[in-house]
Short mmCIF file of C-alpha atoms in Angstrom, two decimals:
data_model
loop_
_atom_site.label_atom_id
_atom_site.label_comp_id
_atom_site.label_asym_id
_atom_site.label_seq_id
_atom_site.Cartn_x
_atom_site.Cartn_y
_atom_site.Cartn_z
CA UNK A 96 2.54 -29.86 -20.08
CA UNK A 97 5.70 -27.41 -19.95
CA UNK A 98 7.25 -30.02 -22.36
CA UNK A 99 4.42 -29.27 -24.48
CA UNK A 100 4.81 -25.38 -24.39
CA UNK A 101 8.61 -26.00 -25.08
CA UNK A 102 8.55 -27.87 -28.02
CA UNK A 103 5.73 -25.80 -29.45
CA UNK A 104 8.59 -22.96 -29.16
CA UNK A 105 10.84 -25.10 -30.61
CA UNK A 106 9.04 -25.86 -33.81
CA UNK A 107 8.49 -22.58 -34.41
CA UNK A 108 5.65 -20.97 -37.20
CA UNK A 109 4.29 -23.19 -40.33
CA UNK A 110 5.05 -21.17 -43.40
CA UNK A 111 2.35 -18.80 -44.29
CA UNK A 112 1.28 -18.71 -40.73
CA UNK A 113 1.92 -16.47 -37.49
CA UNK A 114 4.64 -17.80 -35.24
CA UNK A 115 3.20 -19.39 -31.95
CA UNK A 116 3.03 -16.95 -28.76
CA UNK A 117 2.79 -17.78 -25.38
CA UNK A 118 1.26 -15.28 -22.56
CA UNK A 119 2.58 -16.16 -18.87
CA UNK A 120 0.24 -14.11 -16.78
CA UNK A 121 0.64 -14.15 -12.39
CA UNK A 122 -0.68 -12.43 -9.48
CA UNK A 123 0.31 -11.24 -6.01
CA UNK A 124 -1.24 -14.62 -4.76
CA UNK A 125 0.86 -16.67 -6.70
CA UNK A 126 4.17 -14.60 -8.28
CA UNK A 127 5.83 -17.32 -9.87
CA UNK A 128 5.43 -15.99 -12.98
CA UNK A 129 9.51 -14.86 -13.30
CA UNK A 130 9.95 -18.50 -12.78
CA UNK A 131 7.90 -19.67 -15.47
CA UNK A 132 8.96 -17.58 -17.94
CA UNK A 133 12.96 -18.45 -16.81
CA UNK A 134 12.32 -21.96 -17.37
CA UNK A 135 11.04 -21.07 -20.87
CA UNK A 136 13.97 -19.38 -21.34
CA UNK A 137 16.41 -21.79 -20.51
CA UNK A 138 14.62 -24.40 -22.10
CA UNK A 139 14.52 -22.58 -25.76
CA UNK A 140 17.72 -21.10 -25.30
CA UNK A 141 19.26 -25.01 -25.04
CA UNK A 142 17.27 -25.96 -27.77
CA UNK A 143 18.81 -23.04 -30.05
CA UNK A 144 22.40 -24.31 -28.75
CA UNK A 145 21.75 -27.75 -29.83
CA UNK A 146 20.67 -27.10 -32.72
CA UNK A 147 17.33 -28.64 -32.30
CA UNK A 148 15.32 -25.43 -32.72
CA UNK A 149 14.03 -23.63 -35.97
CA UNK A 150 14.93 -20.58 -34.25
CA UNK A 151 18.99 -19.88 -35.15
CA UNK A 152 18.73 -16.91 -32.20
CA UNK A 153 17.41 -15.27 -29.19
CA UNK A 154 16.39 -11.73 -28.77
CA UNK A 155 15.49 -10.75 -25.42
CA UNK A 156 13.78 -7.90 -24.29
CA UNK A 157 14.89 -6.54 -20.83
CA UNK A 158 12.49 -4.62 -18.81
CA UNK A 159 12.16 -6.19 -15.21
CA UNK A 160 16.10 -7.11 -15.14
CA UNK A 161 18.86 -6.08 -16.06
CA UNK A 162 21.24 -7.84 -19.09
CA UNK A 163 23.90 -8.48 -16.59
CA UNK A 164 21.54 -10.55 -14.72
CA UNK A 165 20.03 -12.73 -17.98
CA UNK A 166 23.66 -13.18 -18.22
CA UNK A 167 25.04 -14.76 -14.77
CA UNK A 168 21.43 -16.36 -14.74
CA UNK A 169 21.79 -18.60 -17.94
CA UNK A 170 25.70 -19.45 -16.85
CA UNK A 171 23.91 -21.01 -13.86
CA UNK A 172 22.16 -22.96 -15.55
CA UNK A 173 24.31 -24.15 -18.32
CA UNK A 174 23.91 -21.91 -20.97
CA UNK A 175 26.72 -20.57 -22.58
CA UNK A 176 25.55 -17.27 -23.52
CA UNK A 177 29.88 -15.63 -24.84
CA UNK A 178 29.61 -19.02 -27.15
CA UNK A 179 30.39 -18.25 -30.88
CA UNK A 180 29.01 -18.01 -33.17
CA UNK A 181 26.81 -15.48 -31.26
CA UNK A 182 23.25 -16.17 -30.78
CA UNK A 183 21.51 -14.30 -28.52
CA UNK A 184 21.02 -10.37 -28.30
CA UNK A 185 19.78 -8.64 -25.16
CA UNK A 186 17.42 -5.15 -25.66
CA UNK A 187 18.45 -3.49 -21.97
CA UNK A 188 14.99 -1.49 -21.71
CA UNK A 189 15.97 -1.84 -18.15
CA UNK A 190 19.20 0.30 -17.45
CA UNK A 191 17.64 4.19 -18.98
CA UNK A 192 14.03 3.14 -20.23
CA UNK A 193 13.40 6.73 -20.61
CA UNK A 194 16.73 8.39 -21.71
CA UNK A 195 16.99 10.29 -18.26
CA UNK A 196 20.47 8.83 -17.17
CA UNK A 197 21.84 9.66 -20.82
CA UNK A 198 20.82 13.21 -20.15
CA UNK A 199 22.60 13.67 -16.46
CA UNK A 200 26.38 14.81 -16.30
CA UNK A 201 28.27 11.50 -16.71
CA UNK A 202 30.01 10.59 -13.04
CA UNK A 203 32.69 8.93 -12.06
CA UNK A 204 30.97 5.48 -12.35
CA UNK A 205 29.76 5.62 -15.87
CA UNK A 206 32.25 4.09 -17.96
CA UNK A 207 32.52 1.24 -16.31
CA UNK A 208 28.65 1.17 -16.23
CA UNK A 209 28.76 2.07 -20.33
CA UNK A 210 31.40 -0.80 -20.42
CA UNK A 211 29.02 -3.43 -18.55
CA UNK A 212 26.30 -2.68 -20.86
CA UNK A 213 27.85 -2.85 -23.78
CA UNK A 214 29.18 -6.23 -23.23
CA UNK A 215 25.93 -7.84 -22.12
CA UNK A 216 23.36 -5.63 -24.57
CA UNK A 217 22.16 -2.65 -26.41
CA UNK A 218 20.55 -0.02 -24.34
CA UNK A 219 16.80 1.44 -25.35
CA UNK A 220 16.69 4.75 -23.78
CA UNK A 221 13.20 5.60 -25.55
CA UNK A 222 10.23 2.56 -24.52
CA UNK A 223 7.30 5.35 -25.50
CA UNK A 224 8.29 5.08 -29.05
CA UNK A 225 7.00 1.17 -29.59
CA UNK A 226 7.80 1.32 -33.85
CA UNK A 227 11.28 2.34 -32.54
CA UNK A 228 11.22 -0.55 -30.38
CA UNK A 229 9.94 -2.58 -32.92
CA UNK A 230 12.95 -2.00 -35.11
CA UNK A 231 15.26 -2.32 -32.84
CA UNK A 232 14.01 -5.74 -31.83
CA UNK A 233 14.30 -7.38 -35.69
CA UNK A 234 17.66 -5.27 -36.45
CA UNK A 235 18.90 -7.05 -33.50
CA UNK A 236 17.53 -10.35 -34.71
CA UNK A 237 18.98 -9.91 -38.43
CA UNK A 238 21.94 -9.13 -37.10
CA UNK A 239 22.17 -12.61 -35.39
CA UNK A 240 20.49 -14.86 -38.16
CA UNK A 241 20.81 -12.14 -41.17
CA UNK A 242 17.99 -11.23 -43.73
CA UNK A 243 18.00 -14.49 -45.55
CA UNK A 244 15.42 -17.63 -44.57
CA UNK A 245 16.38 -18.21 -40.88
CA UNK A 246 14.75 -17.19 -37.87
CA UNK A 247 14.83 -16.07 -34.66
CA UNK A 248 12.28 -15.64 -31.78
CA UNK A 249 12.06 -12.90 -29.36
CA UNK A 250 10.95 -13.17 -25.36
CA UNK A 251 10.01 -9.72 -23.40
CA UNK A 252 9.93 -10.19 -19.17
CA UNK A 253 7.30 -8.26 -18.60
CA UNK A 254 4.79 -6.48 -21.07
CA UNK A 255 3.42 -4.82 -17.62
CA UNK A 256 6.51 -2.97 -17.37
CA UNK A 257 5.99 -1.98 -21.38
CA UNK A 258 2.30 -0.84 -20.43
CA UNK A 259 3.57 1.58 -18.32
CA UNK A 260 5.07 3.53 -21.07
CA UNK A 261 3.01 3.28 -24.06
CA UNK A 262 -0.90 2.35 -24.64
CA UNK A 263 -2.98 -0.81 -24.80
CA UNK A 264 -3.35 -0.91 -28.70
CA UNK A 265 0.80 0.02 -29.70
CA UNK A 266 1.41 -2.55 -27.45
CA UNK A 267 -0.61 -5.13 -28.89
CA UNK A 268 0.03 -3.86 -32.41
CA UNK A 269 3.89 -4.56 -31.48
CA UNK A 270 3.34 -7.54 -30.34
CA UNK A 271 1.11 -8.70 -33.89
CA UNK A 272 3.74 -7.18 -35.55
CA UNK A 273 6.11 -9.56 -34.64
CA UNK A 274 4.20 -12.77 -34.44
CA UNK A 275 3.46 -11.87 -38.31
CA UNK A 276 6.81 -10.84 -39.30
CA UNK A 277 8.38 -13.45 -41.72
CA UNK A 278 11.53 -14.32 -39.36
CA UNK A 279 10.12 -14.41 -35.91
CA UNK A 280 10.32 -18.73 -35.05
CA UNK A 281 7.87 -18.09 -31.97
CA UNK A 282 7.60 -15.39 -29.12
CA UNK A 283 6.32 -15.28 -25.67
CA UNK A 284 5.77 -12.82 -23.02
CA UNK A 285 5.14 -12.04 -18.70
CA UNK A 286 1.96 -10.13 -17.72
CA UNK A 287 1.17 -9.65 -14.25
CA UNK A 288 -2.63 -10.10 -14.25
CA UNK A 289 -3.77 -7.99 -11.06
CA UNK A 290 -2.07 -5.04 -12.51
CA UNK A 291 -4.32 -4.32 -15.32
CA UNK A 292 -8.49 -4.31 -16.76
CA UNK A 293 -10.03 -7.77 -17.73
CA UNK A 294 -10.04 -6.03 -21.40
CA UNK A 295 -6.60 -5.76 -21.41
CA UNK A 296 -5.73 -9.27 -20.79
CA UNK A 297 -8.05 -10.58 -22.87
CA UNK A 298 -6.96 -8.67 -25.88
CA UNK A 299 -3.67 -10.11 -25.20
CA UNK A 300 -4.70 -13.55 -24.62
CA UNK A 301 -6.65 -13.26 -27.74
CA UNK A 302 -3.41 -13.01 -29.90
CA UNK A 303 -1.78 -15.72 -27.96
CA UNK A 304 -1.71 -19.30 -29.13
CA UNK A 305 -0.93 -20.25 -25.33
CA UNK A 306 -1.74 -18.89 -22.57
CA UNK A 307 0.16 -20.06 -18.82
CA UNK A 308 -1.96 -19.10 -15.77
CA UNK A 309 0.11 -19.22 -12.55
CA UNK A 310 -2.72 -19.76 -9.77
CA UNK A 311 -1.99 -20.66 -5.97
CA UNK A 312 -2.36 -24.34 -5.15
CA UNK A 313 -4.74 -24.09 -2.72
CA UNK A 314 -7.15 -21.20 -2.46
CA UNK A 315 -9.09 -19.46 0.85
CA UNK A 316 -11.16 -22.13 2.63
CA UNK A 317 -14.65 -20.48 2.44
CA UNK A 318 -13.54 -16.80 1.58
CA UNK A 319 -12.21 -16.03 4.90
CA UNK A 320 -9.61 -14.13 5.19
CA UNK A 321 -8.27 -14.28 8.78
CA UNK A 322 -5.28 -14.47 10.45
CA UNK A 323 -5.15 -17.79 10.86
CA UNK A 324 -6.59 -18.63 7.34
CA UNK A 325 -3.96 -16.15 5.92
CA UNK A 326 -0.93 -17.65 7.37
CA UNK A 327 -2.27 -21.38 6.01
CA UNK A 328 -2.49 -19.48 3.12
CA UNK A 329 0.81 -18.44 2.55
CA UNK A 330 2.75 -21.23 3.99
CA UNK A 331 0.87 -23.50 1.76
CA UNK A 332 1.51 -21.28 -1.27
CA UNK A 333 5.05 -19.88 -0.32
CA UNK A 334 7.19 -22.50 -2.86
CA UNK A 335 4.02 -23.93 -4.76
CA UNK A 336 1.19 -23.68 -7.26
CA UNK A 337 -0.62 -24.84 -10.08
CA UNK A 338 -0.34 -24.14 -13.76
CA UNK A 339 -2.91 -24.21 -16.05
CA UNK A 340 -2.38 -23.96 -19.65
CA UNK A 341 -5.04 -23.08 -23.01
CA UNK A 342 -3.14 -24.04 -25.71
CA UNK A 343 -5.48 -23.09 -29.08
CA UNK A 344 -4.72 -25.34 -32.28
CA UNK A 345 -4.52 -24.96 -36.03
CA UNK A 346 -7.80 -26.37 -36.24
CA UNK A 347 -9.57 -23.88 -33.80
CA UNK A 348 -9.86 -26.28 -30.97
CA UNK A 349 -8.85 -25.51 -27.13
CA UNK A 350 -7.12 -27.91 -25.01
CA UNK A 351 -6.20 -27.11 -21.19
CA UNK A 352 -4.36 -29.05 -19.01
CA UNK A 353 -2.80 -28.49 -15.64
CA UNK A 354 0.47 -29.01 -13.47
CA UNK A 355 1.92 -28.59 -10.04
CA UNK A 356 4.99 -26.04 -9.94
CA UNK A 357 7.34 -26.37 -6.82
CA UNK A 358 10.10 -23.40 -7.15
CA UNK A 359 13.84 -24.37 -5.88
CA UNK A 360 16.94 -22.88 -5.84
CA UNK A 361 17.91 -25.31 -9.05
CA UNK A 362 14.65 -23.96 -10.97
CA UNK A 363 11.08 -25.04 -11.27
CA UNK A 364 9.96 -28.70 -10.91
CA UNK A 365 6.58 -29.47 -12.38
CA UNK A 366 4.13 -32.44 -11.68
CA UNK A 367 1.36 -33.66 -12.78
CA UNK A 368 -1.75 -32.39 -10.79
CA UNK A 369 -3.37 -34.75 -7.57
CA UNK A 370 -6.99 -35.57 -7.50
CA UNK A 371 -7.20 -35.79 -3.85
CA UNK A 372 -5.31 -32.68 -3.57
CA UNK A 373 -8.36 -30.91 -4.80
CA UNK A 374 -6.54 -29.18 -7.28
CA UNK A 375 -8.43 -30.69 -10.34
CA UNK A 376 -10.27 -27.02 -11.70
CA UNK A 377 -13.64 -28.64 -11.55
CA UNK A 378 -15.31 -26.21 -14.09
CA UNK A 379 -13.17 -27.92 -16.91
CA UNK A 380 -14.02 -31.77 -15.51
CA UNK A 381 -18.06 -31.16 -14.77
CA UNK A 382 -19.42 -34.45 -12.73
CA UNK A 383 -21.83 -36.61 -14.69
CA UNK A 384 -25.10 -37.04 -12.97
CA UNK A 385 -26.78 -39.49 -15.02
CA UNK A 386 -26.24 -43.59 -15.69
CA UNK A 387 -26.27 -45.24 -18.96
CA UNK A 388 -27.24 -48.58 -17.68
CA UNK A 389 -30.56 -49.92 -16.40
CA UNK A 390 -31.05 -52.47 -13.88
CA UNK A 391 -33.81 -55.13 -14.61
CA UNK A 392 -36.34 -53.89 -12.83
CA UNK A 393 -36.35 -50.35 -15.12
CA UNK A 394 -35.92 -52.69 -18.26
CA UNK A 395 -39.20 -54.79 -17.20
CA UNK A 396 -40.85 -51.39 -16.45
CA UNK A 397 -40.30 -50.07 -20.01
CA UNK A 398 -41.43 -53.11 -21.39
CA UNK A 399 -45.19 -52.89 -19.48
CA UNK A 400 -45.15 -49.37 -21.03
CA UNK A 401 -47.98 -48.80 -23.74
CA UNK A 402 -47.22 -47.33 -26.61
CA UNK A 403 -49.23 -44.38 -27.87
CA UNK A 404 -49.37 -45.66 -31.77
CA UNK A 405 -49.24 -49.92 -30.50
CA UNK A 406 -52.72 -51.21 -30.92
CA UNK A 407 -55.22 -50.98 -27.23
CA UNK A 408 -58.49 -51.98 -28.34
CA UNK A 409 -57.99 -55.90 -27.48
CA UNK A 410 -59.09 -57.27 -30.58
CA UNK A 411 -62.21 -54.37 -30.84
CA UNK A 412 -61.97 -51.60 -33.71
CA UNK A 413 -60.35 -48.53 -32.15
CA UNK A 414 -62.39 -45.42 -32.15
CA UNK A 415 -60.22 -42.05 -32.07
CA UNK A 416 -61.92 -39.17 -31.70
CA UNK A 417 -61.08 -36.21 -34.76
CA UNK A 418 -62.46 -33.17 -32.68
CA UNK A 419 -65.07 -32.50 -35.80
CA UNK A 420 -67.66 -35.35 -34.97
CA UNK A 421 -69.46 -36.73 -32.18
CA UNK A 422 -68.58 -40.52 -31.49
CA UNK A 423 -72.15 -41.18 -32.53
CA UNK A 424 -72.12 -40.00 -35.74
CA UNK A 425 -68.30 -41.27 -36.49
CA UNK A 426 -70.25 -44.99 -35.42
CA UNK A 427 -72.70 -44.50 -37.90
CA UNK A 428 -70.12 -43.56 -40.65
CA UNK A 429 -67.89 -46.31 -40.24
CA UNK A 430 -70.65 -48.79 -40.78
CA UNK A 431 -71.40 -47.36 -43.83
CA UNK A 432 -67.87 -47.26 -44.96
CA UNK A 433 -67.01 -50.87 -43.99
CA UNK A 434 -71.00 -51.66 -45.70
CA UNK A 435 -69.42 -49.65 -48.87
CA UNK A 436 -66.28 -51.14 -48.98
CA UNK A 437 -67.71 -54.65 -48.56
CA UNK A 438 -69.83 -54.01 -51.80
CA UNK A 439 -66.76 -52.41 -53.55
CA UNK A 440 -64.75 -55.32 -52.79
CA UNK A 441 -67.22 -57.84 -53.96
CA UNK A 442 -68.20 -55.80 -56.96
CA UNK A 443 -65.15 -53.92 -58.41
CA UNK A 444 -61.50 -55.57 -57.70
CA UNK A 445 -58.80 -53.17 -58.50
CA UNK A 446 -60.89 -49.74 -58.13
CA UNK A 447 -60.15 -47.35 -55.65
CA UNK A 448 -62.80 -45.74 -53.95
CA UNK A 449 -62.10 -42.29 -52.09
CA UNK A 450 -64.27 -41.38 -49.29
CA UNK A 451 -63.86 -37.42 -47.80
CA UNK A 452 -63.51 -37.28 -44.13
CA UNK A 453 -65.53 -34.71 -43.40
CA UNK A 454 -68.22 -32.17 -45.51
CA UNK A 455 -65.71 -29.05 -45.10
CA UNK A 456 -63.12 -31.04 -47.10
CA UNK A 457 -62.98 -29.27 -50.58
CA UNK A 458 -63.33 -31.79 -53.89
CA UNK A 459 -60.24 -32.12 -56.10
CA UNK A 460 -58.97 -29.32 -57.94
CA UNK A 461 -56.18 -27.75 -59.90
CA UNK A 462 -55.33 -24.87 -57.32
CA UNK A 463 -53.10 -25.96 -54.41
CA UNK A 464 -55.29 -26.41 -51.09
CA UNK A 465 -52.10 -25.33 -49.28
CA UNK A 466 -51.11 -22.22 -51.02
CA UNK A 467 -52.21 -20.09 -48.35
CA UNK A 468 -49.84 -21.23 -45.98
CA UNK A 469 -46.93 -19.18 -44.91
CA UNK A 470 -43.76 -21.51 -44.89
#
């Protein structure tokens, strides 16, 4: 399933269409969201460095960390980030979000701060203003892949962090902005669920074409909350949990699937989920209560049944009652019908005789008997 979220972000946008987003949303009861989106990161970023990507480069928005830190991080783990040509650009929204630093006397320490910064990324020292932002994020990627045909995608560490700064809707409208812009190969995105209104994350898991729920493996047994319970708890969940994924398709339809995440100092390690781990989300997989097959006693009992329209009277003419007549009279009738018909039969071969059912039924006529009904 993380295979499937990677090359998804490797293929990139379909021309004419929005590139494909991803939404990695945690909580305090399972915080492996970092880890997630790392993995992501690494994975797409040795995709671009193989050239097996549509993306040609990497802009990274910093908010959580800082660009010295994306730096070491991807050396770790392979990734040659000082490789030329250069392919990745690093938006340090981290170091002076709000321009206060830039505005205190310079000390003794900030040149060689200035100096570390410069090499790893471009400082942001306005986050409020989201169009500047916005700007800054494609002039950053146009610098990498230019203004021609090729494309880049963009990842931001935490949109919570963002949130903090600006509103709801320029968030989201940034965020449209650049799924719809013409060089943007695919994006993706941390939220921290617990921090924020079930409107909010809906609106951005609306605009996502995947969304990546980080959930603990194993919840509270029965709700409680004790001490005991609590330490189970967190033991249990301290280096685990379970992924679920929505990923939405070109054709409208929703696919989830799930995976077991075990974090390590070498990175995340998914498997596939356990059945009798109870970790199967049974609202997705609802139990079947009913059998197909019947056993021969049920088949002999639905052949005894009688049905309503199969003939009952046992060789005798069956009388059904209309509601309109007495059985009496509808006795009397039917003999001189079948009399009638008898003469008819013998006398004229070929005619067709037409007998009313009942006195209130009106004789033929141009004018439609059912006009008056409303259909």
């Amino acid at each position: 399933m993380a295979d499937s979220i990677g090359r998804a972000l490797r293929d990139g946008a379909l021309e004419g269409e929005h590139a494909p987003a991803l939404t990695i949303k945690d909580s305090i009861a399972s915080p492996f969201g970092f880890d997630v989106f790392s993995h992501v990161l690494t994975q797409l970023s040795s995709n671009i460095l193989a050239g097996k990507s549509q993306s040609r480069g990497l802009v990274l928005v910093a908010f959580s960390r800082s660009p010295s830190f994306y730096v070491n991080f991807l050396k770790r783990r392979g990734v040659d980030v000082a490789s030329s040509p250069k392919w990745i650009e690093i938006l340090d929204c981290y170091t002076d979000p709000l321009g206060w630093k830039c505005g205190l006397v310079e000390s003794s320490d900030a040149p060689s701060l200035s100096r570390e910064v410069s090499n790893t990324g471009t400082i942001c020292r306005n986050v409020k203003d989201v169009n500047e932002l916005l700007s800054r994020i494609i002039e950053l990627g146009q610098g990498l892949v230019g203004q021609g045909k090729f494309r880049f995608c963009t990842a931001i560490d935490s949109v919570s962090e963002l949130l903090r700064h600006a509103s709801m809707s320029s968030v989201s409208g940034l965020l449209s902005n650049l799924r719809s812009h013409d060089q943007i190969s695919s994006i993706f995105w941390l939220l921290h669920s617990d921090l924020h209104e079930d409107r909010v994350m809906a609106a951005f898991e609306y605009m996502s074409s995947m969304v990546a729920s980080v959930e603990p493996l194993n919840q509270y047994a029965g709700g409680q909350r004790g001490t005991t319970n609590s330490l189970s708890f967190l033991e249990q969940n301290s280096a685990k949990g379970k992924l679920n994924v929505r990923f939405k398709r070109r054709n409208g339809r929703v696919r989830v699937a799930s995976e077991e995440l075990h974090v390590e100092q070498s990175g995340v390690n998914f498997m596939s989920v356990s059945p009798e781990d109870g970790v199967i989300n049974q609202g997705l997989i609802p139990k079947v209560q009913f059998n197909l097959q019947l056993s021969e006693k049920e088949q002999i009992d639905r052949a005894n049944v009688v049905l309503p329209f199969e003939h009952q009277g046992n060789g005798k003419p069956i009388q059904i009652y209309d509601g309109r007549r007495s059985l009496a009279d509808m006795n009397i009738e039917e003999t001189a019908v079948s009399t009638k018909k008898s003469e008819v039969n013998e006398s004229s071969m070929g005619e067709i005789i037409y007998f009313r059912d009942s006195e209130d039924e009106m004789p033929d006529s141009d004018e439609d008997p059912d006009d008056d009904l409303d259909i």
